[in-house]
């Protein structure tokens, strides 16, 4: 007996689930249409008629006639109205009138030249634009060619030179390397790499805290109105200081 070659720990075994490689057909991917029912019925078989169940129909009204809501005039018969001759008062009908000229619309005094012979008369008016006899161009309509410069016609011109601006290509200022200059770099702030200097700001003036309520002034008080705690306000009268009948005190000083 020949010695078996070791091929590893794997051995043939039954798979735990279905594997697509074990089937030669597409499997249950394609479903056969059913032969029962109405929806998706197979076209190779006859399909029986299908009926659906619907709810109960709506009840119709018991009376479909309009009823006595139409009030028919009793004087109207099948042959017309059963009435006597009746007349109504209406306004006058508007008749269409044509406006005709009156005697004041005519001017017989202006028909003298058309009825009787008259001498020819001429009037001076502006030239009309519709009819022009002199439709030929005038001297100002022609433009003679120039005789100076490079654009002369029928004559020989001298060579002319033009002064042109300096070209940017090939000049001494042409940057062949296309490198940025010193002005192409932005200047870095000094405070980024060194100590930052103190900065001061100007703010509004700070008001000290205090009471901003309105206080009464001297004119807001009425000292003469003291009748709430006194019988009356003080009154002042003008009179003499001493009585006329009192003998004055005279002291003789020797």
mmCIF file with all atom_site columns, N, CA, C and O in Angstrom, residues 180-193:
data_model
loop_
_atom_site.group_PDB
_atom_site.id
_atom_site.type_symbol
_atom_site.label_atom_id
_atom_site.label_alt_id
_atom_site.label_comp_id
_atom_site.label_asym_id
_atom_site.label_entity_id
_atom_site.label_seq_id
_atom_site.pdbx_PDB_ins_code
_atom_site.Cartn_x
_atom_site.Cartn_y
_atom_site.Cartn_z
_atom_site.occupancy
_atom_site.B_iso_or_equiv
_atom_site.pdbx_formal_charge
_atom_site.auth_seq_id
_atom_site.auth_comp_id
_atom_site.auth_asym_id
_atom_site.auth_atom_id
_atom_site.pdbx_PDB_model_num
ATOM 1  N N  . UNK A 1 180 ? 9.055  87.238 -8.936 1.00 0.00 ? 180 UNK A N  1
ATOM 2  C CA . UNK A 1 180 ? 8.454  88.368 -8.228 1.00 0.00 ? 180 UNK A CA 1
ATOM 3  C C  . UNK A 1 180 ? 9.510  89.304 -7.664 1.00 0.00 ? 180 UNK A C  1
ATOM 4  O O  . UNK A 1 180 ? 10.589 88.886 -7.261 1.00 0.00 ? 180 UNK A O  1
ATOM 5  N N  . UNK A 1 181 ? 9.202  90.572 -7.644 1.00 0.00 ? 181 UNK A N  1
ATOM 6  C CA . UNK A 1 181 ? 10.106 91.575 -7.114 1.00 0.00 ? 181 UNK A CA 1
ATOM 7  C C  . UNK A 1 181 ? 9.875  91.803 -5.635 1.00 0.00 ? 181 UNK A C  1
ATOM 8  O O  . UNK A 1 181 ? 9.067  91.123 -4.974 1.00 0.00 ? 181 UNK A O  1
ATOM 9  N N  . UNK A 1 182 ? 10.600 92.749 -5.054 1.00 0.00 ? 182 UNK A N  1
ATOM 10 C CA . UNK A 1 182 ? 10.433 93.019 -3.613 1.00 0.00 ? 182 UNK A CA 1
ATOM 11 C C  . UNK A 1 182 ? 9.033  93.514 -3.262 1.00 0.00 ? 182 UNK A C  1
ATOM 12 O O  . UNK A 1 182 ? 8.545  93.274 -2.165 1.00 0.00 ? 182 UNK A O  1
ATOM 13 N N  . UNK A 1 183 ? 8.406  94.213 -4.184 1.00 0.00 ? 183 UNK A N  1
ATOM 14 C CA . UNK A 1 183 ? 7.076  94.748 -3.875 1.00 0.00 ? 183 UNK A CA 1
ATOM 15 C C  . UNK A 1 183 ? 5.985  93.696 -3.962 1.00 0.00 ? 183 UNK A C  1
ATOM 16 O O  . UNK A 1 183 ? 4.839  93.960 -3.597 1.00 0.00 ? 183 UNK A O  1
ATOM 17 N N  . UNK A 1 184 ? 6.316  92.498 -4.445 1.00 0.00 ? 184 UNK A N  1
ATOM 18 C CA . UNK A 1 184 ? 5.302  91.444 -4.555 1.00 0.00 ? 184 UNK A CA 1
ATOM 19 C C  . UNK A 1 184 ? 5.039  90.770 -3.229 1.00 0.00 ? 184 UNK A C  1
ATOM 20 O O  . UNK A 1 184 ? 4.051  90.038 -3.110 1.00 0.00 ? 184 UNK A O  1
ATOM 21 N N  . UNK A 1 185 ? 5.897  90.979 -2.253 1.00 0.00 ? 185 UNK A N  1
ATOM 22 C CA . UNK A 1 185 ? 5.729  90.328 -0.959 1.00 0.00 ? 185 UNK A CA 1
ATOM 23 C C  . UNK A 1 185 ? 5.048  91.291 0.002  1.00 0.00 ? 185 UNK A C  1
ATOM 24 O O  . UNK A 1 185 ? 5.329  92.501 0.003  1.00 0.00 ? 185 UNK A O  1
ATOM 25 N N  . UNK A 1 186 ? 4.186  90.765 0.821  1.00 0.00 ? 186 UNK A N  1
ATOM 26 C CA . UNK A 1 186 ? 3.477  91.570 1.808  1.00 0.00 ? 186 UNK A CA 1
ATOM 27 C C  . UNK A 1 186 ? 4.328  91.705 3.059  1.00 0.00 ? 186 UNK A C  1
ATOM 28 O O  . UNK A 1 186 ? 4.927  90.740 3.523  1.00 0.00 ? 186 UNK A O  1
ATOM 29 N N  . UNK A 1 187 ? 4.396  92.897 3.580  1.00 0.00 ? 187 UNK A N  1
ATOM 30 C CA . UNK A 1 187 ? 5.204  93.152 4.762  1.00 0.00 ? 187 UNK A CA 1
ATOM 31 C C  . UNK A 1 187 ? 4.538  92.544 5.997  1.00 0.00 ? 187 UNK A C  1
ATOM 32 O O  . UNK A 1 187 ? 3.360  92.770 6.254  1.00 0.00 ? 187 UNK A O  1
ATOM 33 N N  . UNK A 1 188 ? 5.314  91.746 6.697  1.00 0.00 ? 188 UNK A N  1
ATOM 34 C CA . UNK A 1 188 ? 4.787  91.087 7.890  1.00 0.00 ? 188 UNK A CA 1
ATOM 35 C C  . UNK A 1 188 ? 4.773  92.062 9.059  1.00 0.00 ? 188 UNK A C  1
ATOM 36 O O  . UNK A 1 188 ? 5.693  92.862 9.237  1.00 0.00 ? 188 UNK A O  1
ATOM 37 N N  . UNK A 1 189 ? 3.736  91.992 9.832  1.00 0.00 ? 189 UNK A N  1
ATOM 38 C CA . UNK A 1 189 ? 3.624  92.872 10.989 1.00 0.00 ? 189 UNK A CA 1
ATOM 39 C C  . UNK A 1 189 ? 4.726  92.529 11.996 1.00 0.00 ? 189 UNK A C  1
ATOM 40 O O  . UNK A 1 189 ? 5.039  91.362 12.250 1.00 0.00 ? 189 UNK A O  1
ATOM 41 N N  . UNK A 1 190 ? 5.318  93.573 12.575 1.00 0.00 ? 190 UNK A N  1
ATOM 42 C CA . UNK A 1 190 ? 6.419  93.381 13.521 1.00 0.00 ? 190 UNK A CA 1
ATOM 43 C C  . UNK A 1 190 ? 5.920  92.700 14.794 1.00 0.00 ? 190 UNK A C  1
ATOM 44 O O  . UNK A 1 190 ? 6.655  91.961 15.458 1.00 0.00 ? 190 UNK A O  1
ATOM 45 N N  . UNK A 1 191 ? 4.669  92.900 15.144 1.00 0.00 ? 191 UNK A N  1
ATOM 46 C CA . UNK A 1 191 ? 4.140  92.344 16.377 1.00 0.00 ? 191 UNK A CA 1
ATOM 47 C C  . UNK A 1 191 ? 3.952  90.833 16.307 1.00 0.00 ? 191 UNK A C  1
ATOM 48 O O  . UNK A 1 191 ? 3.666  90.204 17.316 1.00 0.00 ? 191 UNK A O  1
ATOM 49 N N  . UNK A 1 192 ? 4.098  90.273 15.103 1.00 0.00 ? 192 UNK A N  1
ATOM 50 C CA . UNK A 1 192 ? 3.966  88.828 14.975 1.00 0.00 ? 192 UNK A CA 1
ATOM 51 C C  . UNK A 1 192 ? 5.214  88.122 15.491 1.00 0.00 ? 192 UNK A C  1
ATOM 52 O O  . UNK A 1 192 ? 5.153  87.068 16.116 1.00 0.00 ? 192 UNK A O  1
ATOM 53 N N  . UNK A 1 193 ? 6.394  88.686 15.229 1.00 0.00 ? 193 UNK A N  1
ATOM 54 C CA . UNK A 1 193 ? 7.659  88.058 15.612 1.00 0.00 ? 193 UNK A CA 1
ATOM 55 C C  . UNK A 1 193 ? 8.271  88.662 16.869 1.00 0.00 ? 193 UNK A C  1
ATOM 56 O O  . UNK A 1 193 ? 9.151  88.045 17.475 1.00 0.00 ? 193 UNK A O  1
#
